[in-house]
């Protein structure tokens, strides 16, 4: 019944010339049929008509290569009004973004309902920026890395970070997007407002360098603790501390536990020194 209704709506609502141009491209490849059927059964007819009217056939063909199971999970958890507001703008991105980001993330995300939650809760421009500047495999790896589905709820770490980032697009472009390519642990472990406060003052490469060299728990402790409040007052001093820490840790060859304790004690003394400067 849903398929019959969808076909009926398409025949009535889609301009005949467009119908003749789009449908043959999608129907001639048998491997796309199941995914196409899933899309047609789950998307409201008016949204389906707009998709077929506006989105280039090549974009639709690429997206329909996703598994029908993934599309069912994604679309069944996406709010209907978000199809027009969020999904169609994503499908209208250049072919390079479709092929390099959207298609890979659809193919590699283990739980497509997490993507649906991002679509439902995050500002359109934030999501489009991530698709344009972070390749799909990195985005999928990040989404898969979080252990708790609650991180994708309205008050979860991922959603809150992206919502906060929507208030500062320069910060999103220069620091949040690069950070999200690699650092799920930091995103999950540090409160979004605190993390963004640090990123406004500290070079994102310092965080990434530390993550590559240091115990992840230590990096989270640094960013979530007193250092982030000091960063908003004495950014140069904090940046120096972080850069010195990364250099210091890169030459350490002993066990991880010993590295953690040595650097933690050094961090405490550096924080105290910076704090004394602030007080003075």
C-alpha positions as YAML, in Angstrom:
chain: A
units: angstrom
residues:
- id: 1
  name: UNK
  ca: [0.00, 0.00, 0.00]
- id: 2
  name: UNK
  ca: [2.73, 2.59, 0.80]
- id: 3
  name: UNK
  ca: [4.47, 1.81, -2.50]
- id: 4
  name: UNK
  ca: [1.25, 2.07, -4.49]
- id: 5
  name: UNK
  ca: [0.50, 5.40, -2.83]
- id: 6
  name: UNK
  ca: [4.02, 6.65, -3.56]
- id: 7
  name: UNK
  ca: [3.82, 5.71, -7.23]
- id: 8
  name: UNK
  ca: [0.39, 7.28, -7.56]
- id: 9
  name: UNK
  ca: [1.63, 10.51, -5.95]
- id: 10
  name: UNK
  ca: [4.68, 10.61, -8.21]
- id: 11
  name: UNK
  ca: [2.64, 10.12, -11.36]
- id: 12
  name: UNK
  ca: [0.28, 12.89, -10.32]
- id: 13
  name: UNK
  ca: [2.69, 15.36, -8.74]
- id: 14
  name: UNK
  ca: [5.96, 15.09, -10.67]
- id: 15
  name: UNK
  ca: [6.37, 16.94, -13.95]
- id: 16
  name: UNK
  ca: [6.27, 14.34, -16.73]
- id: 17
  name: UNK
  ca: [9.54, 15.40, -18.35]
- id: 18
  name: UNK
  ca: [11.37, 15.18, -15.07]
- id: 19
  name: UNK
  ca: [9.77, 11.81, -14.34]
- id: 20
  name: UNK
  ca: [11.02, 10.47, -17.68]
- id: 21
  name: UNK
  ca: [14.55, 11.76, -17.03]
- id: 22
  name: UNK
  ca: [14.97, 10.57, -13.43]
- id: 23
  name: UNK
  ca: [13.22, 7.24, -13.06]
- id: 24
  name: UNK
  ca: [15.00, 5.37, -15.89]
- id: 25
  name: UNK
  ca: [18.37, 6.23, -14.31]
- id: 26
  name: UNK
  ca: [17.25, 4.81, -10.97]
- id: 27
  name: UNK
  ca: [15.30, 1.82, -12.25]
- id: 28
  name: UNK
  ca: [17.79, 0.46, -14.78]
- id: 29
  name: UNK
  ca: [20.12, -0.79, -12.01]
- id: 30
  name: UNK
  ca: [18.50, -3.76, -10.29]
- id: 31
  name: UNK
  ca: [20.79, -3.51, -7.24]
- id: 32
  name: UNK
  ca: [19.26, -0.14, -6.38]
- id: 33
  name: UNK
  ca: [15.67, -1.36, -6.35]
- id: 34
  name: UNK
  ca: [15.46, -2.46, -2.71]
- id: 35
  name: UNK
  ca: [16.91, 0.77, -1.38]
- id: 36
  name: UNK
  ca: [14.73, 2.80, -3.72]
- id: 37
  name: UNK
  ca: [11.69, 0.88, -2.50]
- id: 38
  name: UNK
  ca: [12.64, 1.57, 1.12]
- id: 39
  name: UNK
  ca: [12.98, 5.29, 0.40]
- id: 40
  name: UNK
  ca: [9.66, 5.45, -1.41]
- id: 41
  name: UNK
  ca: [7.82, 3.63, 1.37]
- id: 42
  name: UNK
  ca: [9.21, 5.79, 4.20]
- id: 43
  name: UNK
  ca: [9.37, 9.32, 2.75]
- id: 44
  name: UNK
  ca: [6.17, 11.34, 2.59]
- id: 45
  name: UNK
  ca: [4.90, 11.77, -0.99]
- id: 46
  name: UNK
  ca: [5.31, 15.57, -1.01]
- id: 47
  name: UNK
  ca: [8.93, 15.23, 0.16]
- id: 48
  name: UNK
  ca: [9.56, 12.45, -2.35]
- id: 49
  name: UNK
  ca: [8.25, 14.64, -5.17]
- id: 50
  name: UNK
  ca: [10.52, 17.50, -4.08]
- id: 51
  name: UNK
  ca: [13.53, 15.17, -3.89]
- id: 52
  name: UNK
  ca: [12.95, 13.83, -7.40]
- id: 53
  name: UNK
  ca: [12.22, 17.33, -8.72]
- id: 54
  name: UNK
  ca: [15.30, 19.03, -7.30]
- id: 55
  name: UNK
  ca: [18.07, 16.50, -6.69]
- id: 56
  name: UNK
  ca: [20.33, 15.51, -9.61]
- id: 57
  name: UNK
  ca: [19.73, 11.88, -10.65]
- id: 58
  name: UNK
  ca: [23.40, 11.04, -10.20]
- id: 59
  name: UNK
  ca: [23.23, 12.09, -6.56]
- id: 60
  name: UNK
  ca: [20.16, 9.90, -5.98]
- id: 61
  name: UNK
  ca: [21.81, 6.99, -7.74]
- id: 62
  name: UNK
  ca: [24.91, 7.29, -5.52]
- id: 63
  name: UNK
  ca: [22.91, 7.46, -2.27]
- id: 64
  name: UNK
  ca: [20.69, 4.53, -3.27]
- id: 65
  name: UNK
  ca: [23.79, 2.33, -3.25]
- id: 66
  name: UNK
  ca: [23.49, 2.32, 0.54]
- id: 67
  name: UNK
  ca: [22.00, -0.85, 1.95]
- id: 68
  name: UNK
  ca: [18.19, -0.92, 2.25]
- id: 69
  name: UNK
  ca: [18.57, -1.82, 5.95]
- id: 70
  name: UNK
  ca: [20.61, 1.32, 6.59]
- id: 71
  name: UNK
  ca: [18.15, 3.53, 4.74]
- id: 72
  name: UNK
  ca: [15.20, 2.02, 6.62]
- id: 73
  name: UNK
  ca: [16.89, 2.70, 9.98]
- id: 74
  name: UNK
  ca: [17.90, 6.21, 8.96]
- id: 75
  name: UNK
  ca: [14.61, 7.33, 7.44]
- id: 76
  name: UNK
  ca: [12.35, 5.67, 10.00]
- id: 77
  name: UNK
  ca: [14.07, 7.66, 12.77]
- id: 78
  name: UNK
  ca: [14.34, 10.95, 10.86]
- id: 79
  name: UNK
  ca: [11.56, 13.43, 11.60]
- id: 80
  name: UNK
  ca: [9.46, 13.99, 8.45]
- id: 81
  name: UNK
  ca: [9.96, 17.77, 8.41]
- id: 82
  name: UNK
  ca: [13.74, 17.23, 8.60]
- id: 83
  name: UNK
  ca: [13.69, 15.51, 5.20]
- id: 84
  name: UNK
  ca: [12.88, 18.83, 3.56]
- id: 85
  name: UNK
  ca: [14.97, 20.93, 5.94]
- id: 86
  name: UNK
  ca: [18.10, 18.75, 6.22]
- id: 87
  name: UNK
  ca: [18.15, 15.74, 3.88]
- id: 88
  name: UNK
  ca: [17.37, 17.58, 0.64]
- id: 89
  name: UNK
  ca: [20.11, 20.21, 1.21]
- id: 90
  name: UNK
  ca: [22.58, 17.37, 1.83]
- id: 91
  name: UNK
  ca: [21.54, 15.70, -1.42]
- id: 92
  name: UNK
  ca: [22.03, 19.01, -3.26]
- id: 93
  name: UNK
  ca: [25.70, 19.23, -2.27]
- id: 94
  name: UNK
  ca: [28.27, 18.82, -5.08]
- id: 95
  name: UNK
  ca: [28.94, 15.33, -6.38]
- id: 96
  name: UNK
  ca: [32.37, 15.36, -4.71]
- id: 97
  name: UNK
  ca: [30.73, 15.79, -1.29]
- id: 98
  name: UNK
  ca: [28.13, 13.12, -2.07]
- id: 99
  name: UNK
  ca: [30.81, 10.61, -3.13]
- id: 100
  name: UNK
  ca: [33.49, 11.56, -0.61]
- id: 101
  name: UNK
  ca: [31.43, 12.12, 2.51]
- id: 102
  name: UNK
  ca: [27.71, 11.33, 2.40]
- id: 103
  name: UNK
  ca: [27.88, 7.93, 0.68]
- id: 104
  name: UNK
  ca: [30.81, 6.62, 2.79]
- id: 105
  name: UNK
  ca: [29.23, 7.71, 6.06]
- id: 106
  name: UNK
  ca: [25.97, 5.98, 5.10]
- id: 107
  name: UNK
  ca: [27.89, 2.85, 4.20]
- id: 108
  name: UNK
  ca: [30.17, 2.67, 7.23]
- id: 109
  name: UNK
  ca: [28.12, 3.91, 10.19]
- id: 110
  name: UNK
  ca: [27.17, 0.88, 12.25]
- id: 111
  name: UNK
  ca: [24.01, 2.43, 13.71]
- id: 112
  name: UNK
  ca: [22.24, 4.74, 11.23]
- id: 113
  name: UNK
  ca: [19.81, 5.87, 13.95]
- id: 114
  name: UNK
  ca: [22.69, 7.94, 15.34]
- id: 115
  name: UNK
  ca: [22.85, 9.82, 12.05]
- id: 116
  name: UNK
  ca: [19.10, 10.34, 12.23]
- id: 117
  name: UNK
  ca: [19.48, 11.90, 15.68]
- id: 118
  name: UNK
  ca: [22.17, 14.25, 14.37]
- id: 119
  name: UNK
  ca: [19.89, 15.23, 11.47]
- id: 120
  name: UNK
  ca: [16.99, 15.82, 13.87]
- id: 121
  name: UNK
  ca: [18.90, 17.86, 16.45]
- id: 122
  name: UNK
  ca: [21.79, 19.71, 14.78]
- id: 123
  name: UNK
  ca: [21.75, 22.96, 12.79]
- id: 124
  name: UNK
  ca: [21.76, 22.44, 9.02]
- id: 125
  name: UNK
  ca: [24.84, 24.58, 8.37]
- id: 126
  name: UNK
  ca: [26.88, 22.66, 10.96]
- id: 127
  name: UNK
  ca: [26.03, 19.34, 9.35]
- id: 128
  name: UNK
  ca: [26.73, 20.62, 5.84]
- id: 129
  name: UNK
  ca: [30.07, 22.04, 6.98]
- id: 130
  name: UNK
  ca: [31.12, 18.69, 8.43]
- id: 131
  name: UNK
  ca: [30.16, 16.90, 5.21]
- id: 132
  name: UNK
  ca: [32.18, 19.40, 3.17]
- id: 133
  name: UNK
  ca: [35.31, 19.32, 5.32]
- id: 134
  name: UNK
  ca: [35.48, 15.89, 6.97]
- id: 135
  name: UNK
  ca: [35.53, 12.81, 4.77]
- id: 136
  name: UNK
  ca: [32.85, 10.18, 5.31]
- id: 137
  name: UNK
  ca: [35.15, 7.49, 6.67]
- id: 138
  name: UNK
  ca: [36.37, 9.79, 9.45]
- id: 139
  name: UNK
  ca: [32.81, 10.85, 10.27]
- id: 140
  name: UNK
  ca: [31.67, 7.23, 10.40]
- id: 141
  name: UNK
  ca: [34.64, 6.27, 12.58]
- id: 142
  name: UNK
  ca: [33.79, 9.08, 14.98]
- id: 143
  name: UNK
  ca: [30.10, 8.15, 15.17]
- id: 144
  name: UNK
  ca: [31.00, 4.48, 15.71]
- id: 145
  name: UNK
  ca: [33.59, 5.28, 18.39]
- id: 146
  name: UNK
  ca: [31.12, 6.47, 21.01]
- id: 147
  name: UNK
  ca: [30.14, 3.67, 23.35]
- id: 148
  name: UNK
  ca: [26.90, 5.17, 24.63]
- id: 149
  name: UNK
  ca: [23.87, 5.97, 22.49]
- id: 150
  name: UNK
  ca: [23.01, 8.68, 25.03]
- id: 151
  name: UNK
  ca: [25.81, 10.79, 23.51]
- id: 152
  name: UNK
  ca: [23.49, 11.28, 20.53]
- id: 153
  name: UNK
  ca: [20.45, 12.33, 22.55]
- id: 154
  name: UNK
  ca: [19.48, 16.00, 22.93]
- id: 155
  name: UNK
  ca: [21.69, 16.43, 26.01]
- id: 156
  name: UNK
  ca: [24.43, 14.07, 24.84]
- id: 157
  name: UNK
  ca: [28.06, 15.01, 24.25]
- id: 158
  name: UNK
  ca: [28.01, 14.91, 20.44]
- id: 159
  name: UNK
  ca: [24.76, 16.84, 20.00]
- id: 160
  name: UNK
  ca: [25.64, 19.47, 22.59]
- id: 161
  name: UNK
  ca: [29.06, 20.07, 21.04]
- id: 162
  name: UNK
  ca: [27.57, 20.53, 17.57]
- id: 163
  name: UNK
  ca: [24.81, 22.76, 18.91]
- id: 164
  name: UNK
  ca: [27.36, 24.92, 20.71]
- id: 165
  name: UNK
  ca: [29.50, 25.05, 17.57]
- id: 166
  name: UNK
  ca: [26.55, 26.41, 15.59]
- id: 167
  name: UNK
  ca: [26.94, 29.67, 17.52]
- id: 168
  name: UNK
  ca: [30.46, 30.24, 16.16]
- id: 169
  name: UNK
  ca: [31.00, 29.08, 12.57]
- id: 170
  name: UNK
  ca: [34.59, 30.30, 12.43]
- id: 171
  name: UNK
  ca: [35.37, 28.11, 15.41]
- id: 172
  name: UNK
  ca: [33.52, 25.24, 13.76]
- id: 173
  name: UNK
  ca: [35.52, 25.60, 10.56]
- id: 174
  name: UNK
  ca: [38.96, 26.13, 12.06]
- id: 175
  name: UNK
  ca: [38.89, 23.89, 15.14]
- id: 176
  name: UNK
  ca: [35.81, 21.76, 15.77]
- id: 177
  name: UNK
  ca: [35.77, 20.02, 12.38]
- id: 178
  name: UNK
  ca: [39.50, 19.09, 12.54]
- id: 179
  name: UNK
  ca: [39.04, 17.90, 16.12]
- id: 180
  name: UNK
  ca: [36.11, 15.68, 15.18]
- id: 181
  name: UNK
  ca: [38.20, 13.88, 12.59]
- id: 182
  name: UNK
  ca: [40.20, 12.17, 15.30]
- id: 183
  name: UNK
  ca: [39.16, 12.65, 18.89]
- id: 184
  name: UNK
  ca: [35.97, 10.92, 20.01]
- id: 185
  name: UNK
  ca: [37.40, 10.46, 23.53]
- id: 186
  name: UNK
  ca: [37.90, 14.20, 24.03]
- id: 187
  name: UNK
  ca: [34.47, 15.07, 22.60]
- id: 188
  name: UNK
  ca: [32.86, 12.57, 24.95]
- id: 189
  name: UNK
  ca: [34.92, 13.40, 28.04]
- id: 190
  name: UNK
  ca: [34.87, 17.21, 28.15]
- id: 191
  name: UNK
  ca: [31.78, 19.36, 28.61]
- id: 192
  name: UNK
  ca: [31.07, 21.09, 25.24]
- id: 193
  name: UNK
  ca: [31.13, 24.69, 26.56]
- id: 194
  name: UNK
  ca: [34.48, 24.04, 28.28]
- id: 195
  name: UNK
  ca: [35.97, 22.36, 25.23]
- id: 196
  name: UNK
  ca: [34.90, 25.23, 22.96]
- id: 197
  name: UNK
  ca: [36.29, 27.77, 25.43]
- id: 198
  name: UNK
  ca: [39.69, 26.06, 25.22]
- id: 199
  name: UNK
  ca: [39.55, 25.77, 21.43]
- id: 200
  name: UNK
  ca: [38.88, 29.50, 21.11]
- id: 201
  name: UNK
  ca: [42.21, 30.21, 22.79]
- id: 202
  name: UNK
  ca: [44.43, 27.19, 22.09]
- id: 203
  name: UNK
  ca: [45.65, 25.93, 18.73]
- id: 204
  name: UNK
  ca: [43.66, 22.81, 17.84]
- id: 205
  name: UNK
  ca: [46.89, 21.20, 16.65]
- id: 206
  name: UNK
  ca: [48.12, 21.26, 20.25]
- id: 207
  name: UNK
  ca: [45.20, 19.08, 21.28]
- id: 208
  name: UNK
  ca: [45.70, 16.75, 18.32]
- id: 209
  name: UNK
  ca: [49.44, 16.50, 19.01]
- id: 210
  name: UNK
  ca: [48.78, 15.67, 22.63]
- id: 211
  name: UNK
  ca: [46.26, 13.03, 21.62]
- id: 212
  name: UNK
  ca: [48.84, 11.45, 19.34]
- id: 213
  name: UNK
  ca: [51.51, 11.44, 22.04]
- id: 214
  name: UNK
  ca: [49.74, 11.19, 25.36]
- id: 215
  name: UNK
  ca: [47.49, 9.04, 27.44]
- id: 216
  name: UNK
  ca: [43.93, 9.98, 26.38]
- id: 217
  name: UNK
  ca: [42.73, 10.11, 29.97]
- id: 218
  name: UNK
  ca: [45.38, 12.71, 30.73]
- id: 219
  name: UNK
  ca: [44.30, 14.89, 27.80]
- id: 220
  name: UNK
  ca: [40.69, 14.73, 28.97]
- id: 221
  name: UNK
  ca: [41.81, 15.57, 32.52]
- id: 222
  name: UNK
  ca: [43.75, 18.60, 31.26]
- id: 223
  name: UNK
  ca: [40.90, 19.92, 29.13]
- id: 224
  name: UNK
  ca: [38.12, 19.21, 31.63]
- id: 225
  name: UNK
  ca: [39.98, 20.49, 34.68]
- id: 226
  name: UNK
  ca: [41.25, 23.89, 35.81]
- id: 227
  name: UNK
  ca: [43.31, 24.41, 32.67]
- id: 228
  name: UNK
  ca: [40.29, 25.28, 30.55]
- id: 229
  name: UNK
  ca: [39.24, 28.15, 32.83]
- id: 230
  name: UNK
  ca: [42.81, 29.46, 32.84]
- id: 231
  name: UNK
  ca: [42.85, 29.28, 29.04]
- id: 232
  name: UNK
  ca: [40.20, 31.95, 28.72]
- id: 233
  name: UNK
  ca: [42.45, 34.37, 30.69]
- id: 234
  name: UNK
  ca: [45.99, 33.49, 29.69]
- id: 235
  name: UNK
  ca: [45.81, 31.77, 26.33]
- id: 236
  name: UNK
  ca: [49.53, 32.14, 25.45]
- id: 237
  name: UNK
  ca: [50.62, 30.56, 28.74]
- id: 238
  name: UNK
  ca: [48.21, 27.68, 28.34]
- id: 239
  name: UNK
  ca: [49.23, 27.08, 24.75]
- id: 240
  name: UNK
  ca: [52.87, 26.94, 25.84]
- id: 241
  name: UNK
  ca: [52.05, 24.44, 28.56]
- id: 242
  name: UNK
  ca: [50.22, 22.20, 26.13]
- id: 243
  name: UNK
  ca: [52.93, 22.41, 23.47]
- id: 244
  name: UNK
  ca: [55.67, 21.76, 26.00]
- id: 245
  name: UNK
  ca: [53.75, 18.78, 27.32]
- id: 246
  name: UNK
  ca: [53.40, 17.28, 23.86]
- id: 247
  name: UNK
  ca: [57.15, 17.71, 23.18]
- id: 248
  name: UNK
  ca: [57.99, 16.34, 26.61]
- id: 249
  name: UNK
  ca: [55.84, 13.26, 26.12]
- id: 250
  name: UNK
  ca: [57.13, 12.53, 22.63]
- id: 251
  name: UNK
  ca: [60.58, 11.67, 23.98]
- id: 252
  name: UNK
  ca: [59.41, 9.48, 26.84]
- id: 253
  name: UNK
  ca: [60.02, 5.78, 26.24]
- id: 254
  name: UNK
  ca: [58.98, 4.26, 29.53]
- id: 255
  name: UNK
  ca: [55.65, 2.64, 30.46]
- id: 256
  name: UNK
  ca: [52.35, 4.47, 30.03]
- id: 257
  name: UNK
  ca: [51.60, 4.55, 33.76]
- id: 258
  name: UNK
  ca: [54.93, 6.21, 34.58]
- id: 259
  name: UNK
  ca: [54.44, 8.73, 31.75]
- id: 260
  name: UNK
  ca: [51.01, 9.59, 33.10]
- id: 261
  name: UNK
  ca: [52.27, 10.22, 36.64]
- id: 262
  name: UNK
  ca: [55.31, 12.26, 35.56]
- id: 263
  name: UNK
  ca: [53.36, 14.48, 33.20]
- id: 264
  name: UNK
  ca: [50.50, 14.89, 35.66]
- id: 265
  name: UNK
  ca: [52.89, 16.25, 38.29]
- id: 266
  name: UNK
  ca: [54.49, 18.55, 35.72]
- id: 267
  name: UNK
  ca: [51.05, 19.72, 34.61]
- id: 268
  name: UNK
  ca: [50.07, 20.56, 38.18]
- id: 269
  name: UNK
  ca: [53.17, 22.70, 38.69]
- id: 270
  name: UNK
  ca: [52.63, 24.50, 35.38]
- id: 271
  name: UNK
  ca: [48.98, 25.17, 36.21]
- id: 272
  name: UNK
  ca: [49.98, 26.54, 39.61]
- id: 273
  name: UNK
  ca: [52.56, 28.81, 38.00]
- id: 274
  name: UNK
  ca: [50.05, 30.17, 35.49]
- id: 275
  name: UNK
  ca: [47.47, 30.60, 38.24]
- id: 276
  name: UNK
  ca: [49.96, 32.65, 40.28]
- id: 277
  name: UNK
  ca: [50.57, 34.86, 37.23]
- id: 278
  name: UNK
  ca: [46.82, 35.44, 36.89]
- id: 279
  name: UNK
  ca: [46.47, 36.32, 40.58]
- id: 280
  name: UNK
  ca: [49.44, 38.70, 40.42]
...
